[in-house]
């Protein structure tokens, strides 16, 4: 790892130089990836929208239906990262949400995958999923992985119908999303995005 020399102007949040990619980490430090880890153009990237409210509707509880905990969603995201890393995805763009579902995966794969978040408030309603998906499409992600139910997937698909989705069933109603193991979902998304 390299450090930025004291007294020099700080670079933007992320930039590329002949020495490789330099980016700011969550704690405000700068991180350097040598050029053999980074391409200047066509970074393979995938978006992840993990809805922390999905699958916690009162209907699931009353009907004794399956409830997917935040811990299980976080574990699924970590397995998604494993699949993405296996096929060389270099960047993940995430939707900020209040439960921190992506933090364990970010920490586990910080040396191989750069994680960025859409510049928006933490998600608290369906329209935030649409907004995040639109920003991810504008950022050039090759695919969006969605952890949620029919409503979350509908909101994400409304943002840009041209971006492929990999829906993972974690919602109240799950007609469209399927039960998919996280590593396989990550592999599928990586195959589409690269």
PDB file of N, CA, C and O in Angstrom, residues 31-61:
ATOM      1  N   UNK A  31      -6.155   4.618  -0.239  1.00  0.00           N
ATOM      2  CA  UNK A  31      -5.734   3.260  -0.550  1.00  0.00           C
ATOM      3  C   UNK A  31      -5.217   3.228  -1.986  1.00  0.00           C
ATOM      4  O   UNK A  31      -5.811   3.820  -2.872  1.00  0.00           O
ATOM      5  N   UNK A  32      -4.143   2.532  -2.202  1.00  0.00           N
ATOM      6  CA  UNK A  32      -3.529   2.438  -3.529  1.00  0.00           C
ATOM      7  C   UNK A  32      -3.589   1.005  -4.032  1.00  0.00           C
ATOM      8  O   UNK A  32      -3.282   0.078  -3.288  1.00  0.00           O
ATOM      9  N   UNK A  33      -4.020   0.831  -5.279  1.00  0.00           N
ATOM     10  CA  UNK A  33      -3.951  -0.479  -5.919  1.00  0.00           C
ATOM     11  C   UNK A  33      -3.008  -0.339  -7.107  1.00  0.00           C
ATOM     12  O   UNK A  33      -3.224   0.487  -7.984  1.00  0.00           O
ATOM     13  N   UNK A  34      -1.964  -1.154  -7.171  1.00  0.00           N
ATOM     14  CA  UNK A  34      -1.027  -1.077  -8.286  1.00  0.00           C
ATOM     15  C   UNK A  34      -1.713  -1.334  -9.619  1.00  0.00           C
ATOM     16  O   UNK A  34      -2.794  -1.911  -9.675  1.00  0.00           O
ATOM     17  N   UNK A  35      -1.089  -0.892 -10.739  1.00  0.00           N
ATOM     18  CA  UNK A  35      -1.742  -1.001 -12.038  1.00  0.00           C
ATOM     19  C   UNK A  35      -2.104  -2.418 -12.465  1.00  0.00           C
ATOM     20  O   UNK A  35      -3.046  -2.605 -13.201  1.00  0.00           O
ATOM     21  N   UNK A  36      -1.388  -3.441 -11.996  1.00  0.00           N
ATOM     22  CA  UNK A  36      -1.741  -4.789 -12.425  1.00  0.00           C
ATOM     23  C   UNK A  36      -3.066  -5.242 -11.823  1.00  0.00           C
ATOM     24  O   UNK A  36      -3.630  -6.238 -12.256  1.00  0.00           O
ATOM     25  N   UNK A  37      -3.601  -4.513 -10.825  1.00  0.00           N
ATOM     26  CA  UNK A  37      -4.920  -4.813 -10.290  1.00  0.00           C
ATOM     27  C   UNK A  37      -6.013  -3.951 -10.930  1.00  0.00           C
ATOM     28  O   UNK A  37      -7.180  -4.160 -10.692  1.00  0.00           O
ATOM     29  N   UNK A  38      -5.620  -2.941 -11.668  1.00  0.00           N
ATOM     30  CA  UNK A  38      -6.572  -1.933 -12.118  1.00  0.00           C
ATOM     31  C   UNK A  38      -6.461  -1.689 -13.609  1.00  0.00           C
ATOM     32  O   UNK A  38      -5.377  -1.640 -14.158  1.00  0.00           O
ATOM     33  N   UNK A  39      -7.584  -1.542 -14.261  1.00  0.00           N
ATOM     34  CA  UNK A  39      -7.621  -1.128 -15.652  1.00  0.00           C
ATOM     35  C   UNK A  39      -8.113   0.313 -15.684  1.00  0.00           C
ATOM     36  O   UNK A  39      -8.974   0.694 -14.909  1.00  0.00           O
ATOM     37  N   UNK A  40      -7.604   1.096 -16.575  1.00  0.00           N
ATOM     38  CA  UNK A  40      -8.046   2.492 -16.639  1.00  0.00           C
ATOM     39  C   UNK A  40      -9.487   2.582 -17.102  1.00  0.00           C
ATOM     40  O   UNK A  40     -10.246   3.390 -16.613  1.00  0.00           O
ATOM     41  N   UNK A  41      -9.853   1.791 -18.055  1.00  0.00           N
ATOM     42  CA  UNK A  41     -11.201   1.839 -18.595  1.00  0.00           C
ATOM     43  C   UNK A  41     -11.860   0.471 -18.448  1.00  0.00           C
ATOM     44  O   UNK A  41     -11.202  -0.529 -18.257  1.00  0.00           O
ATOM     45  N   UNK A  42     -13.170   0.454 -18.565  1.00  0.00           N
ATOM     46  CA  UNK A  42     -13.954  -0.778 -18.550  1.00  0.00           C
ATOM     47  C   UNK A  42     -13.761  -1.602 -17.277  1.00  0.00           C
ATOM     48  O   UNK A  42     -13.584  -2.804 -17.335  1.00  0.00           O
ATOM     49  N   UNK A  43     -13.764  -0.897 -16.140  1.00  0.00           N
ATOM     50  CA  UNK A  43     -13.773  -1.664 -14.892  1.00  0.00           C
ATOM     51  C   UNK A  43     -15.028  -2.515 -14.875  1.00  0.00           C
ATOM     52  O   UNK A  43     -16.116  -2.018 -15.118  1.00  0.00           O
ATOM     53  N   UNK A  44     -14.884  -3.792 -14.632  1.00  0.00           N
ATOM     54  CA  UNK A  44     -16.083  -4.622 -14.525  1.00  0.00           C
ATOM     55  C   UNK A  44     -16.747  -4.281 -13.203  1.00  0.00           C
ATOM     56  O   UNK A  44     -16.115  -4.280 -12.152  1.00  0.00           O
ATOM     57  N   UNK A  45     -18.025  -3.936 -13.271  1.00  0.00           N
ATOM     58  CA  UNK A  45     -18.709  -3.505 -12.062  1.00  0.00           C
ATOM     59  C   UNK A  45     -20.130  -4.056 -12.001  1.00  0.00           C
ATOM     60  O   UNK A  45     -20.765  -4.288 -13.025  1.00  0.00           O
ATOM     61  N   UNK A  46     -20.581  -4.257 -10.774  1.00  0.00           N
ATOM     62  CA  UNK A  46     -21.906  -4.801 -10.500  1.00  0.00           C
ATOM     63  C   UNK A  46     -22.543  -3.943  -9.421  1.00  0.00           C
ATOM     64  O   UNK A  46     -21.865  -3.503  -8.493  1.00  0.00           O
ATOM     65  N   UNK A  47     -23.842  -3.709  -9.533  1.00  0.00           N
ATOM     66  CA  UNK A  47     -24.579  -2.999  -8.501  1.00  0.00           C
ATOM     67  C   UNK A  47     -25.250  -3.991  -7.562  1.00  0.00           C
ATOM     68  O   UNK A  47     -25.620  -5.091  -7.977  1.00  0.00           O
ATOM     69  N   UNK A  48     -25.375  -3.616  -6.296  1.00  0.00           N
ATOM     70  CA  UNK A  48     -26.094  -4.441  -5.325  1.00  0.00           C
ATOM     71  C   UNK A  48     -27.108  -3.561  -4.597  1.00  0.00           C
ATOM     72  O   UNK A  48     -26.742  -2.535  -4.015  1.00  0.00           O
ATOM     73  N   UNK A  49     -28.364  -3.975  -4.670  1.00  0.00           N
ATOM     74  CA  UNK A  49     -29.430  -3.317  -3.921  1.00  0.00           C
ATOM     75  C   UNK A  49     -29.977  -4.355  -2.946  1.00  0.00           C
ATOM     76  O   UNK A  49     -30.599  -5.331  -3.352  1.00  0.00           O
ATOM     77  N   UNK A  50     -29.682  -4.140  -1.665  1.00  0.00           N
ATOM     78  CA  UNK A  50     -30.146  -5.050  -0.613  1.00  0.00           C
ATOM     79  C   UNK A  50     -31.168  -4.295   0.233  1.00  0.00           C
ATOM     80  O   UNK A  50     -30.821  -3.340   0.916  1.00  0.00           O
ATOM     81  N   UNK A  51     -32.414  -4.722   0.156  1.00  0.00           N
ATOM     82  CA  UNK A  51     -33.493  -4.060   0.866  1.00  0.00           C
ATOM     83  C   UNK A  51     -33.612  -4.641   2.277  1.00  0.00           C
ATOM     84  O   UNK A  51     -34.051  -5.778   2.438  1.00  0.00           O
ATOM     85  N   UNK A  52     -33.232  -3.863   3.317  1.00  0.00           N
ATOM     86  CA  UNK A  52     -33.288  -4.409   4.676  1.00  0.00           C
ATOM     87  C   UNK A  52     -34.714  -4.626   5.179  1.00  0.00           C
ATOM     88  O   UNK A  52     -34.938  -5.417   6.096  1.00  0.00           O
ATOM     89  N   UNK A  53     -35.699  -3.953   4.579  1.00  0.00           N
ATOM     90  CA  UNK A  53     -37.092  -4.100   5.016  1.00  0.00           C
ATOM     91  C   UNK A  53     -37.799  -5.267   4.335  1.00  0.00           C
ATOM     92  O   UNK A  53     -38.873  -5.676   4.762  1.00  0.00           O
ATOM     93  N   UNK A  54     -37.206  -5.813   3.285  1.00  0.00           N
ATOM     94  CA  UNK A  54     -37.854  -6.896   2.543  1.00  0.00           C
ATOM     95  C   UNK A  54     -38.043  -8.122   3.421  1.00  0.00           C
ATOM     96  O   UNK A  54     -37.157  -8.495   4.183  1.00  0.00           O
ATOM     97  N   UNK A  55     -39.194  -8.739   3.297  1.00  0.00           N
ATOM     98  CA  UNK A  55     -39.465  -9.974   4.010  1.00  0.00           C
ATOM     99  C   UNK A  55     -39.819  -9.812   5.474  1.00  0.00           C
ATOM    100  O   UNK A  55     -39.881 -10.795   6.207  1.00  0.00           O
ATOM    101  N   UNK A  56     -40.066  -8.589   5.920  1.00  0.00           N
ATOM    102  CA  UNK A  56     -40.391  -8.370   7.326  1.00  0.00           C
ATOM    103  C   UNK A  56     -41.799  -7.819   7.496  1.00  0.00           C
ATOM    104  O   UNK A  56     -42.129  -7.266   8.525  1.00  0.00           O
ATOM    105  N   UNK A  57     -42.590  -7.972   6.470  1.00  0.00           N
ATOM    106  CA  UNK A  57     -43.971  -7.513   6.498  1.00  0.00           C
ATOM    107  C   UNK A  57     -44.764  -8.315   7.523  1.00  0.00           C
ATOM    108  O   UNK A  57     -44.482  -9.492   7.753  1.00  0.00           O
ATOM    109  N   UNK A  58     -45.760  -7.707   8.121  1.00  0.00           N
ATOM    110  CA  UNK A  58     -46.577  -8.379   9.129  1.00  0.00           C
ATOM    111  C   UNK A  58     -47.228  -9.647   8.574  1.00  0.00           C
ATOM    112  O   UNK A  58     -47.444 -10.609   9.295  1.00  0.00           O
ATOM    113  N   UNK A  59     -47.494  -9.664   7.262  1.00  0.00           N
ATOM    114  CA  UNK A  59     -48.104 -10.860   6.659  1.00  0.00           C
ATOM    115  C   UNK A  59     -47.210 -12.077   6.811  1.00  0.00           C
ATOM    116  O   UNK A  59     -47.672 -13.196   6.993  1.00  0.00           O
ATOM    117  N   UNK A  60     -45.892 -11.888   6.740  1.00  0.00           N
ATOM    118  CA  UNK A  60     -44.955 -13.014   6.900  1.00  0.00           C
ATOM    119  C   UNK A  60     -45.007 -13.537   8.332  1.00  0.00           C
ATOM    120  O   UNK A  60     -44.958 -14.739   8.573  1.00  0.00           O
ATOM    121  N   UNK A  61     -45.081 -12.625   9.267  1.00  0.00           N
ATOM    122  CA  UNK A  61     -45.074 -13.034  10.675  1.00  0.00           C
ATOM    123  C   UNK A  61     -46.370 -13.731  11.076  1.00  0.00           C
ATOM    124  O   UNK A  61     -46.349 -14.751  11.753  1.00  0.00           O
TER     125      UNK A  61
END
